Short mmCIF file of C-alpha atoms in Angstrom, two decimals:
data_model
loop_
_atom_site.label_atom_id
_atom_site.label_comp_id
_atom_site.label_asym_id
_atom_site.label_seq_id
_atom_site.Cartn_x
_atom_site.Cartn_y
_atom_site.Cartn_z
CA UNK A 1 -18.02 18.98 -30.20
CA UNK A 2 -18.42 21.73 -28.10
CA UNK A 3 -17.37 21.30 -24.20
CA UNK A 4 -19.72 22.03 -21.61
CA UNK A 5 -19.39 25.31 -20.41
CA UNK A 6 -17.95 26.32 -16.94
CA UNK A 7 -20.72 28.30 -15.59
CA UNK A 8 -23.13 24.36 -16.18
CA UNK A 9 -20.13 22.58 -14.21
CA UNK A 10 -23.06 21.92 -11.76
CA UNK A 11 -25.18 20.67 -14.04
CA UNK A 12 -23.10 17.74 -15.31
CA UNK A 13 -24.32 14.65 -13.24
CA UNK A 14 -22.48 11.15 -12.88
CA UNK A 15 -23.99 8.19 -14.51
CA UNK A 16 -24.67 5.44 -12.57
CA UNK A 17 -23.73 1.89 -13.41
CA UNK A 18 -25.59 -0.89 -12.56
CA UNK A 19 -23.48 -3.70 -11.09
CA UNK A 20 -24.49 -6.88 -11.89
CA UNK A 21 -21.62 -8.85 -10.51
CA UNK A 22 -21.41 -9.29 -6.29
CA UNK A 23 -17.74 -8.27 -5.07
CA UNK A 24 -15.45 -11.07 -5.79
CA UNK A 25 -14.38 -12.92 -2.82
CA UNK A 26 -10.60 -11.66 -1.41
CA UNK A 27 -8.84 -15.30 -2.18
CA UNK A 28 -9.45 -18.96 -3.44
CA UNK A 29 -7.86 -21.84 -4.02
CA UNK A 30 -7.56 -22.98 -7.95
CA UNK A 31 -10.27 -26.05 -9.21
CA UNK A 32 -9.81 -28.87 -7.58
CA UNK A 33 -6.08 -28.02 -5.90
CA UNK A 34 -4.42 -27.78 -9.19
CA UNK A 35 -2.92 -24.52 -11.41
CA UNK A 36 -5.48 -22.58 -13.05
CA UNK A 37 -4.78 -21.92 -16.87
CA UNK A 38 -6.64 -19.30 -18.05
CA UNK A 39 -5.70 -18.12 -21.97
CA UNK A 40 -6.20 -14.65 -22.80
CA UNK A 41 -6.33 -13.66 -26.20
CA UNK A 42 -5.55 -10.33 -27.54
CA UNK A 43 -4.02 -8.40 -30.27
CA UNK A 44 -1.54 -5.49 -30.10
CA UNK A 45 -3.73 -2.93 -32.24
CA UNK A 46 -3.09 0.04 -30.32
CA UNK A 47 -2.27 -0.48 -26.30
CA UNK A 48 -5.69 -0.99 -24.92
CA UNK A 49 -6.14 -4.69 -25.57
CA UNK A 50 -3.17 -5.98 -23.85
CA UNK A 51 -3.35 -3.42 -20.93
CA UNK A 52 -7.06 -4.63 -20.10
CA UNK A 53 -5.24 -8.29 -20.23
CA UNK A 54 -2.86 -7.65 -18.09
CA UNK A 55 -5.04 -6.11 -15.71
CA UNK A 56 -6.48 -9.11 -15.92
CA UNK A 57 -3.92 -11.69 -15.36
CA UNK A 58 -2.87 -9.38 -12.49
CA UNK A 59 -6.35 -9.82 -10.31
CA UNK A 60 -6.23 -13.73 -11.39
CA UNK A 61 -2.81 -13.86 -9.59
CA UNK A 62 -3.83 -11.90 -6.19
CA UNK A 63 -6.94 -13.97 -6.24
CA UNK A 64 -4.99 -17.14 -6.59
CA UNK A 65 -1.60 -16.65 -6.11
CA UNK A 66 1.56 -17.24 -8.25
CA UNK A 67 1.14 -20.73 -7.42
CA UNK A 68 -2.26 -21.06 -7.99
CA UNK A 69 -2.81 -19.81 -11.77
CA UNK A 70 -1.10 -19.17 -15.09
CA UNK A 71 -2.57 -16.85 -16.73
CA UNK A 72 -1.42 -16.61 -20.61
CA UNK A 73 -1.55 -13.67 -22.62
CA UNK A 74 -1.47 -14.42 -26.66
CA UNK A 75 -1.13 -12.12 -29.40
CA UNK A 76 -3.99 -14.58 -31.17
CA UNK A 77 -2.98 -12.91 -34.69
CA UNK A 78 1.06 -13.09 -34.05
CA UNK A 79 1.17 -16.64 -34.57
CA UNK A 80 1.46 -18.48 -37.47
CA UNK A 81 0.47 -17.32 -41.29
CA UNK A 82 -0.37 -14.46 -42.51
CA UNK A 83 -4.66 -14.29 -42.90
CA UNK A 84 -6.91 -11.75 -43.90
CA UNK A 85 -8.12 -11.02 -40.22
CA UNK A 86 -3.90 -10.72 -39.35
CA UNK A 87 -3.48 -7.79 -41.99
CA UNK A 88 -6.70 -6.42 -40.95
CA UNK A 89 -4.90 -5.88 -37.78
CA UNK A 90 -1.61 -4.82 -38.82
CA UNK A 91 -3.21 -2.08 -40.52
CA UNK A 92 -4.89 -0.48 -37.29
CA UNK A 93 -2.28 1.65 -36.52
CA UNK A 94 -1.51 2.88 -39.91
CA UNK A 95 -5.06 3.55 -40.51
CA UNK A 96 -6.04 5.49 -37.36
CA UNK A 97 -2.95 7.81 -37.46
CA UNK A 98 -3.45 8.50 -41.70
CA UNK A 99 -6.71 7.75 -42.64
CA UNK A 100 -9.21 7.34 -39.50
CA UNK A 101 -12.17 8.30 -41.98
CA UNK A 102 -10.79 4.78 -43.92
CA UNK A 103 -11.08 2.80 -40.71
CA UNK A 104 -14.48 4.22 -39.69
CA UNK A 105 -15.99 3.09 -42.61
CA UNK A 106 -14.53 -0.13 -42.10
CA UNK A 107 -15.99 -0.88 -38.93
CA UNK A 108 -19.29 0.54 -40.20
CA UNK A 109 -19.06 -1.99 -43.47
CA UNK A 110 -18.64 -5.12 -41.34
CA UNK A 111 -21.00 -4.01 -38.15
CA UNK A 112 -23.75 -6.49 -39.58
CA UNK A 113 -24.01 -10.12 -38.91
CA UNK A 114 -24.36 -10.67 -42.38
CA UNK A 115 -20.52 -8.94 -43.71
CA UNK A 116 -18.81 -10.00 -40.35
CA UNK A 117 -20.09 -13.29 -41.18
CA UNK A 118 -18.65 -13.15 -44.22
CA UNK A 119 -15.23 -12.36 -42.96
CA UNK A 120 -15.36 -14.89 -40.43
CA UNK A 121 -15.79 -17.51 -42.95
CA UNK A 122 -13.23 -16.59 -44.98
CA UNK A 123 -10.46 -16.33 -42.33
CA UNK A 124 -11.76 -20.05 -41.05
CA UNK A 125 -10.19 -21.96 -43.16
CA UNK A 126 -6.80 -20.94 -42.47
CA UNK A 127 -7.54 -19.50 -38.74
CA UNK A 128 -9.57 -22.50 -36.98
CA UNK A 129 -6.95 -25.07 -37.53
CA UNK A 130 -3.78 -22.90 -36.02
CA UNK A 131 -6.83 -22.04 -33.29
CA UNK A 132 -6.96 -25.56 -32.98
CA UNK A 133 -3.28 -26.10 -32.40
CA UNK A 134 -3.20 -23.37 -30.53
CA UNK A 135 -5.73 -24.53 -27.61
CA UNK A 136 -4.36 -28.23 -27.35
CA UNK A 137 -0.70 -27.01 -26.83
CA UNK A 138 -1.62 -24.40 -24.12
CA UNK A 139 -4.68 -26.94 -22.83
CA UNK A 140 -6.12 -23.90 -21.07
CA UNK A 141 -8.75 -24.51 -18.67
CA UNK A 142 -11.09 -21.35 -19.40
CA UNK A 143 -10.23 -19.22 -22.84
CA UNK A 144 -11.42 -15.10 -21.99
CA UNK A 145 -11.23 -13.21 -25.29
CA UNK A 146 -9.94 -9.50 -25.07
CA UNK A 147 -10.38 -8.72 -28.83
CA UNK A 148 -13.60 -9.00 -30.98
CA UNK A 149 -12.02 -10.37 -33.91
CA UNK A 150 -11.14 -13.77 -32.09
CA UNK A 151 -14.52 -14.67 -30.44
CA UNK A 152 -16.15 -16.52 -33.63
CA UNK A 153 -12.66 -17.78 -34.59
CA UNK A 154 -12.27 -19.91 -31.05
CA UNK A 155 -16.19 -20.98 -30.89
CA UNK A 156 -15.82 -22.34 -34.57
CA UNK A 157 -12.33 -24.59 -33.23
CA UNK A 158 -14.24 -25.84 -30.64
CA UNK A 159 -16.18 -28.77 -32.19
CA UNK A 160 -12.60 -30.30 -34.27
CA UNK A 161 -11.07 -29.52 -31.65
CA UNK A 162 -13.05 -32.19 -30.04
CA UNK A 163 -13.83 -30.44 -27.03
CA UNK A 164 -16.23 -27.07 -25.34
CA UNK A 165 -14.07 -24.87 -23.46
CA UNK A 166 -15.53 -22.35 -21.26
CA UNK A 167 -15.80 -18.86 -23.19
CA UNK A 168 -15.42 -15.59 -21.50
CA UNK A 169 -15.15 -11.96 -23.41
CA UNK A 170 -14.08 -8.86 -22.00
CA UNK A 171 -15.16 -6.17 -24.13
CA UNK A 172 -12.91 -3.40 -23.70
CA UNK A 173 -14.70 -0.59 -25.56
CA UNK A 174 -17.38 1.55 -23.10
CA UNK A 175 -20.47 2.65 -24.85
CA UNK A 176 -20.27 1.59 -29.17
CA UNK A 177 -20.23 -2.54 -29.52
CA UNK A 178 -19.12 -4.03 -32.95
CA UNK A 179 -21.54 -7.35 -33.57
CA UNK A 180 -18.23 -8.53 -34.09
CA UNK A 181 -17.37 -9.00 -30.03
CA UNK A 182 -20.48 -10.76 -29.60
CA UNK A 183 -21.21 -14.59 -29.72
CA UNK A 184 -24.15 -16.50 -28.81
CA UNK A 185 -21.29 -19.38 -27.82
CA UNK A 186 -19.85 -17.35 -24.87
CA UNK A 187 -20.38 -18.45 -21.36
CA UNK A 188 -19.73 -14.97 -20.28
CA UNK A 189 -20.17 -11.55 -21.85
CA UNK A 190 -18.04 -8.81 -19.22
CA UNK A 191 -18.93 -5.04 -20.29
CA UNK A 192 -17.67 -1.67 -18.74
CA UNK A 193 -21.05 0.31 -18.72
CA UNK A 194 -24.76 -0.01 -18.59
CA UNK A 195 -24.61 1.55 -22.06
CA UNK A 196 -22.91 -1.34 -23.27
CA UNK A 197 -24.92 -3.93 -22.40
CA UNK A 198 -27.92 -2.40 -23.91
CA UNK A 199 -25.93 -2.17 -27.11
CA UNK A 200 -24.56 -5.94 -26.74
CA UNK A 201 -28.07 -7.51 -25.96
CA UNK A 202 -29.94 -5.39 -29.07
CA UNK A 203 -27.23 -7.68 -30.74
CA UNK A 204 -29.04 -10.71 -29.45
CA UNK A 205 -27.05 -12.27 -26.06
CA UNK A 206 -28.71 -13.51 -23.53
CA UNK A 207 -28.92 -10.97 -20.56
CA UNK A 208 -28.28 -13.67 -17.87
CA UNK A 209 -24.58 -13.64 -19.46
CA UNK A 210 -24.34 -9.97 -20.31
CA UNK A 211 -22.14 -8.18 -16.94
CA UNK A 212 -21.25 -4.69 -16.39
CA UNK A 213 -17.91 -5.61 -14.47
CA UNK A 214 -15.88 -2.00 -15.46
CA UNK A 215 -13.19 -2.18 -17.59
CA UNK A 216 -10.16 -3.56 -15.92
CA UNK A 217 -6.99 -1.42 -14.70
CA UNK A 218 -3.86 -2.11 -13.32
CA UNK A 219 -3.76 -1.62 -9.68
CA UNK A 220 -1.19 0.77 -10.19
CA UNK A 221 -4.12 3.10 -11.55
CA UNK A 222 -4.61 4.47 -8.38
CA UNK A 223 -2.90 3.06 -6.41
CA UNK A 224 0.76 3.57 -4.92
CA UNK A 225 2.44 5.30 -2.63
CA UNK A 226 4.73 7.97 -4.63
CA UNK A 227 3.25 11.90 -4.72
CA UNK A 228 2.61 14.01 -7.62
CA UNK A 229 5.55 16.54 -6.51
CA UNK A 230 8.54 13.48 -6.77
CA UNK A 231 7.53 12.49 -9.91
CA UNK A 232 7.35 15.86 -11.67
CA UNK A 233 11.06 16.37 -10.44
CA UNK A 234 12.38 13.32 -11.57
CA UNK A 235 10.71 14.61 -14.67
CA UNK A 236 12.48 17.39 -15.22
CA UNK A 237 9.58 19.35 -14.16
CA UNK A 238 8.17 21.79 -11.43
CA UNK A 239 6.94 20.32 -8.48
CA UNK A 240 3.94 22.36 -7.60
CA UNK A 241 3.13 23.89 -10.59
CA UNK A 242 -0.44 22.74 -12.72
CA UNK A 243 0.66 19.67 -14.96
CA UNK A 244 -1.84 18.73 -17.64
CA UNK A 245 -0.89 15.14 -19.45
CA UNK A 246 -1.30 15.25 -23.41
CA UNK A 247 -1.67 11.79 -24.54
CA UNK A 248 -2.68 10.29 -28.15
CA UNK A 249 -3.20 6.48 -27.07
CA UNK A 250 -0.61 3.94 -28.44
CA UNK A 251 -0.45 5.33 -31.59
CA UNK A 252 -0.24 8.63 -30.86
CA UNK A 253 -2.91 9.71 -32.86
CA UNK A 254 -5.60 12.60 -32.70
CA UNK A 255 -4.28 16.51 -32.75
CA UNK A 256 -1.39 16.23 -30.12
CA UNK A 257 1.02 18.80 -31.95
CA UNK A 258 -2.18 20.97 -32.60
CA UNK A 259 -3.14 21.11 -28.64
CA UNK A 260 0.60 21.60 -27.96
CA UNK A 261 0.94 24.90 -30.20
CA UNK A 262 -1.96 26.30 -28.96
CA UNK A 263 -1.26 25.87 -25.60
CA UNK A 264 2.07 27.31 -26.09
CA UNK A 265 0.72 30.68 -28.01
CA UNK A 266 -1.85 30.71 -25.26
CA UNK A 267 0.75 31.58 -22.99
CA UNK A 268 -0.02 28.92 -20.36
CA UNK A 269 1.46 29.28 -16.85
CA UNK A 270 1.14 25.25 -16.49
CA UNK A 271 3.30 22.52 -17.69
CA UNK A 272 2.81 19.50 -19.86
CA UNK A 273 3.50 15.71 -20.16
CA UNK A 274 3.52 14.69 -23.94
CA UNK A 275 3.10 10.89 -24.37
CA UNK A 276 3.31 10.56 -28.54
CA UNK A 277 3.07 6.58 -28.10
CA UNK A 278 4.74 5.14 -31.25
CA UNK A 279 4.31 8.10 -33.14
CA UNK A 280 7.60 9.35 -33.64
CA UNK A 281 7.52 12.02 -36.23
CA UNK A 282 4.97 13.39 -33.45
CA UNK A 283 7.75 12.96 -30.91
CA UNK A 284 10.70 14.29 -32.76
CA UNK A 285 8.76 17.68 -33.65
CA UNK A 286 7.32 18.43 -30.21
CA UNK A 287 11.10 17.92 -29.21
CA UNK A 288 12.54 20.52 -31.32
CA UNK A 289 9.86 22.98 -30.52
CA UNK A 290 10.63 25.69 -28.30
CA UNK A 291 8.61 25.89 -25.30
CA UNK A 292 7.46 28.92 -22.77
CA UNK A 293 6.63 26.34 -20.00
CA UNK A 294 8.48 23.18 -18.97
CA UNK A 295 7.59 20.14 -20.94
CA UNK A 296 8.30 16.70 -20.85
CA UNK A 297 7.91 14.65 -24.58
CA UNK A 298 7.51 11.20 -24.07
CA UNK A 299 7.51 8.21 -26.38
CA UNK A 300 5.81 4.91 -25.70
CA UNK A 301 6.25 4.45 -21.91
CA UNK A 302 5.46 1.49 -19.13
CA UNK A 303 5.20 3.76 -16.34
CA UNK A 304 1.74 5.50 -17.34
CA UNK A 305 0.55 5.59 -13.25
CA UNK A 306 3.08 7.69 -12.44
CA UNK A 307 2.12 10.26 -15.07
CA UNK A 308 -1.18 10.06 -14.59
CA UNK A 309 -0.57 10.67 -10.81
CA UNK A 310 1.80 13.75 -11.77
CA UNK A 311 -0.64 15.19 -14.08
CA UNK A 312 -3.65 17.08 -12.39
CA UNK A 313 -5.80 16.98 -15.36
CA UNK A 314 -4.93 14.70 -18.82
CA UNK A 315 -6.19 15.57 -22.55
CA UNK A 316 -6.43 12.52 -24.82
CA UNK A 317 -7.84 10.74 -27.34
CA UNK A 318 -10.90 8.73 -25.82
CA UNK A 319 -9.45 5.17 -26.14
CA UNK A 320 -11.48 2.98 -24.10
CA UNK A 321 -8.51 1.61 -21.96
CA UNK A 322 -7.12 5.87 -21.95
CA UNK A 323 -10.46 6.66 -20.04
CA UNK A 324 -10.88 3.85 -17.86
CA UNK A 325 -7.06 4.59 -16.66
CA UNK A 326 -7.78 8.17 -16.26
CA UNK A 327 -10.83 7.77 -14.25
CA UNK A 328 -8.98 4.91 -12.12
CA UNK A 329 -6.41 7.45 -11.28
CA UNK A 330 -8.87 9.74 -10.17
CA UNK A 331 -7.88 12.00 -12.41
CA UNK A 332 -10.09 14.34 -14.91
CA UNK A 333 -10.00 14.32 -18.42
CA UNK A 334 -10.83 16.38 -21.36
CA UNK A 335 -11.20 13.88 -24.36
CA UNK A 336 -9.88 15.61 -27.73
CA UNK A 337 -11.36 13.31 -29.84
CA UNK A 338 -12.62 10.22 -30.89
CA UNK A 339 -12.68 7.70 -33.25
CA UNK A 340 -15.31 6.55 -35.33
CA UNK A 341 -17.01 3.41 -34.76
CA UNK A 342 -16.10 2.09 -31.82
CA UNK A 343 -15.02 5.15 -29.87
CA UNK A 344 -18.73 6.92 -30.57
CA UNK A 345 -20.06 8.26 -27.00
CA UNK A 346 -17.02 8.01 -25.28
CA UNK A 347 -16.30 11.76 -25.36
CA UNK A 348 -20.21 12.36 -23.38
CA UNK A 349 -20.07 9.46 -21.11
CA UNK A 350 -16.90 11.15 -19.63
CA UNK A 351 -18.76 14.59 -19.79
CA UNK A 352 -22.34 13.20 -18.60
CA UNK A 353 -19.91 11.68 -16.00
CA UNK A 354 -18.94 15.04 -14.48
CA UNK A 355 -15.29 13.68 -14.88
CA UNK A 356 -14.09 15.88 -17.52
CA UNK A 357 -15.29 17.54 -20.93
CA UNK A 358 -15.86 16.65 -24.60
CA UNK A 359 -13.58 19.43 -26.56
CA UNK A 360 -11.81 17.89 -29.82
CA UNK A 361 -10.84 21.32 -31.24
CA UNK A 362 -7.32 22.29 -30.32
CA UNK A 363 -7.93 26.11 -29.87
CA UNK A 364 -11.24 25.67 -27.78
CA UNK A 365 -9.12 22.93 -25.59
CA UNK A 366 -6.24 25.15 -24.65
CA UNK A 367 -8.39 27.58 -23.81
CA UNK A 368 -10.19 25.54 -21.41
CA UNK A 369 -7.23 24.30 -19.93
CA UNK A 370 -6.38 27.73 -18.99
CA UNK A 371 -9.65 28.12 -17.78
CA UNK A 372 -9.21 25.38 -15.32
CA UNK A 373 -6.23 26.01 -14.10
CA UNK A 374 -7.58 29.07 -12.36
CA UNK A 375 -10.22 27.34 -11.03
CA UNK A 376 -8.96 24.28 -8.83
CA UNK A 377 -12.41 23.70 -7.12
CA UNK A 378 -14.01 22.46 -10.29
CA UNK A 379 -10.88 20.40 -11.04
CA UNK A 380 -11.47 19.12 -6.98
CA UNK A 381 -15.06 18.27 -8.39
CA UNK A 382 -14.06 16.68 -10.86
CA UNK A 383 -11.54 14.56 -9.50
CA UNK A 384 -13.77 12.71 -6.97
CA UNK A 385 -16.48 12.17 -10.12
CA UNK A 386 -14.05 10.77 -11.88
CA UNK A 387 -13.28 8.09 -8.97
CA UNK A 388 -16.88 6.96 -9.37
CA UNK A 389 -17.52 7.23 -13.04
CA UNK A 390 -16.72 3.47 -13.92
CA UNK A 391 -17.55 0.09 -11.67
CA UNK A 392 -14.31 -0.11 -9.24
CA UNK A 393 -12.67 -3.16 -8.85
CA UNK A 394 -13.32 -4.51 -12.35
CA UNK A 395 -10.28 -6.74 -12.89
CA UNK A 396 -11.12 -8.35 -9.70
CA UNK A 397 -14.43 -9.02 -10.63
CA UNK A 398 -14.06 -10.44 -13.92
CA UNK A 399 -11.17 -12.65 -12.22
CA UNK A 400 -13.94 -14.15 -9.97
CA UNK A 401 -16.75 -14.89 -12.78
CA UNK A 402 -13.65 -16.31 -14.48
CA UNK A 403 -13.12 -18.57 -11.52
CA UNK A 404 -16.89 -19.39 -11.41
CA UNK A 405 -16.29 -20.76 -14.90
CA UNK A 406 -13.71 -23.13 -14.34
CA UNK A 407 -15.14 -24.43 -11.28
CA UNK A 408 -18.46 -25.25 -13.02
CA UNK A 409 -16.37 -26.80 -15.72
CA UNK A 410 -14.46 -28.96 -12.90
CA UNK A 411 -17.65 -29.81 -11.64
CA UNK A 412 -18.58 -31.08 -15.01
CA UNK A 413 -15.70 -33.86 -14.33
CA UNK A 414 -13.68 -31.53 -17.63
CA UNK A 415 -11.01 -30.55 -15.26
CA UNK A 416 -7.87 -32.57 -15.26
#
């Protein structure tokens, strides 16, 4: 996909997003004076899932205090047996890094009601009773579902379970829905774009529970007090000289030893933050390579704010969660690829955005990269689109609806 060229920068125009939800209120006090238990269920295929979950337990505690909620995160498909919807997800990393072709068609096989239908009935019998088990030892008060493979899974538990909890998902992909995140069951549908909710009510929901809340962040994303300059030194690297940040998501997938060659035949006059995730034949290479510029090759890390605040532009795959951190950080991105299914219109929203570019071959993005360094008024330009490219405040907001859910369930004398 070709990146918009320089001489249209002007052209590129931010897309507004129509926020449904009012700004959540700056404290409360938990239902009815007791700890809020809210359970959110994820699954560690690549990092997104459990970063938007944390975001999320994070806003849940400001709102309420340490005192005032437990928020539970759950690997949903780390506990007990082995299924057929636990290998499916074991297999996401393998299959993005080797054979992302194998995974796209995947996702395109069981995008139908019909074939996810299918698979959800064949994981039941093993999955609803451990969901079961699952929701009367933890006795939350409101579930919130942060994967799309565990919505039908916790609706069908509900009724041998014996009781209705109130259902909340977060969808954490931007523009391309899988049927599989939606359920007619849910109380409350949460999506990151306009797009998004067109594409989850042609699905069927009911608009009244459909929300374009953002896709939750940490508040680090943007946040903090700690300049570019320190962090670059602690880094190893120069303090005022152009830093881009080369990231493949989690898995450390997409062409990050491609972009890195090219960059470093280019003869760049910048430097560059790898993050190779838990790729580590990626890692070990790009840290026996030779480079003309100083370079910093990361693994996995926890401290993704600060890099994204020492970077002044970041190249990555267009992950969902990636994006939504980049933009948070106010930071510009060029996104070097995608994958299919659910990643589909990722790479243009950021472009349509004015936040960045759509560029996935390695060549054409080093080259660009030079480009901008010499021009640091577009990247200014950029920058402040990319501050207003998603809803802000979108943890927060999704905290609050999730507090407007267990209240109405207190009020429905459920509460204990």
């Amino acid at each position: 996909m070709m990146a918009a060229p320089l001489n249209d920068r002007m052209k590129l125009e931010i897309t507004t997003q129509t926020v449904l939800e009012p700004p959540p209120a700056p404290a409360a006090d938990p239902p009815q004076g007791g700890k809020l238990r809210v359970l959110l269920l994820m699954s560690d295929t690549g990092g997104g899932h459990r970063a938007c979950s944390n975001a999320i337990a994070e806003a849940l505690v400001r709102r309420f205090g340490p005192d005032g909620v437990e928020p539970h995160i759950l690997d949903f498909f780390a506990v007990g047996r082995t299924t057929i919807h636990d290998r499916l997800t074991r297999l996401y990393g393998t299959a993005i890094r080797v054979a992302p072709w194998i995974y796209g068609f995947l996702w395109k096989l069981m995008n139908s009601k019909f074939a996810y239908g299918f698979l959800v009935r064949s994981a039941a019998r093993k999955m609803v009773p451990r969901t079961v088990e699952l929701l009367r030892e933890l006795d939350p008060h409101v579930v919130v579902s942060v994967h799309p493979l565990v919505n039908a899974l916790v609706v069908r538990a509900f009724e041998p379970l014996g009781a209705r909890l109130p259902l909340a998902i977060m969808i954490s992909d931007l523009v391309t829905i899988h049927v599989s995140w939606v359920d007619d069951q849910a109380d409350a549908i949460f999506v990151a774009t306009d797009a998004a909710r067109r594409n989850v009510l042609e699905w069927g929901s009911r608009p009244d529970r459909v929300a374009v809340t953002g896709l939750p962040t940490s508040a680090a994303f943007g946040g903090g007090k700690r300049d570019a300059a320190e962090i670059r030194r602690e880094m190893g690297l120069q303090p005022d000289r152009f830093t881009v940040l080369v990231m493949g998501g989690g898995e450390g997938v997409g062409a990050l030893a491609e972009i890195c060659a090219e960059l470093n035949a280019a003869g760049f006059e910048g430097q560059i933050i790898v993050v190779c995730g838990r790729n580590e034949a990626v890692r070990r290479k790009l840290a026996a390579r030779q480079w003309r510029f100083p370079a910093a090759i990361l693994g996995f890390v926890d401290n993704m704010p600060d890099l994204m605040r020492a970077a002044d532009i970041v190249a990555g795959k267009g992950g969902p969660q990636s994006i939504a951190e980049t933009l948070a950080s106010g930071r510009p991105m060029i996104v070097t690829g995608v994958l299919p299914g659910q990643e589909r219109g990722n790479d243009t929203f950021v472009a349509d955005a004015g936040a960045g570019f759509a560029e996935h071959r390695p060549r054409e993005i080093a080259r660009l990269l030079g480009r901008l360094q010499a021009d640091p008024e577009l990247v200014a330009q950029m920058r402040a689109k990319a501050a207003q490219a998603l809803v802000s405040g979108a943890a927060d907001r999704v905290a609050a609806r999730i507090e407007e859910l267990a209240r109405t369930r207190s009020r429905a004398g459920t509460a204990p």
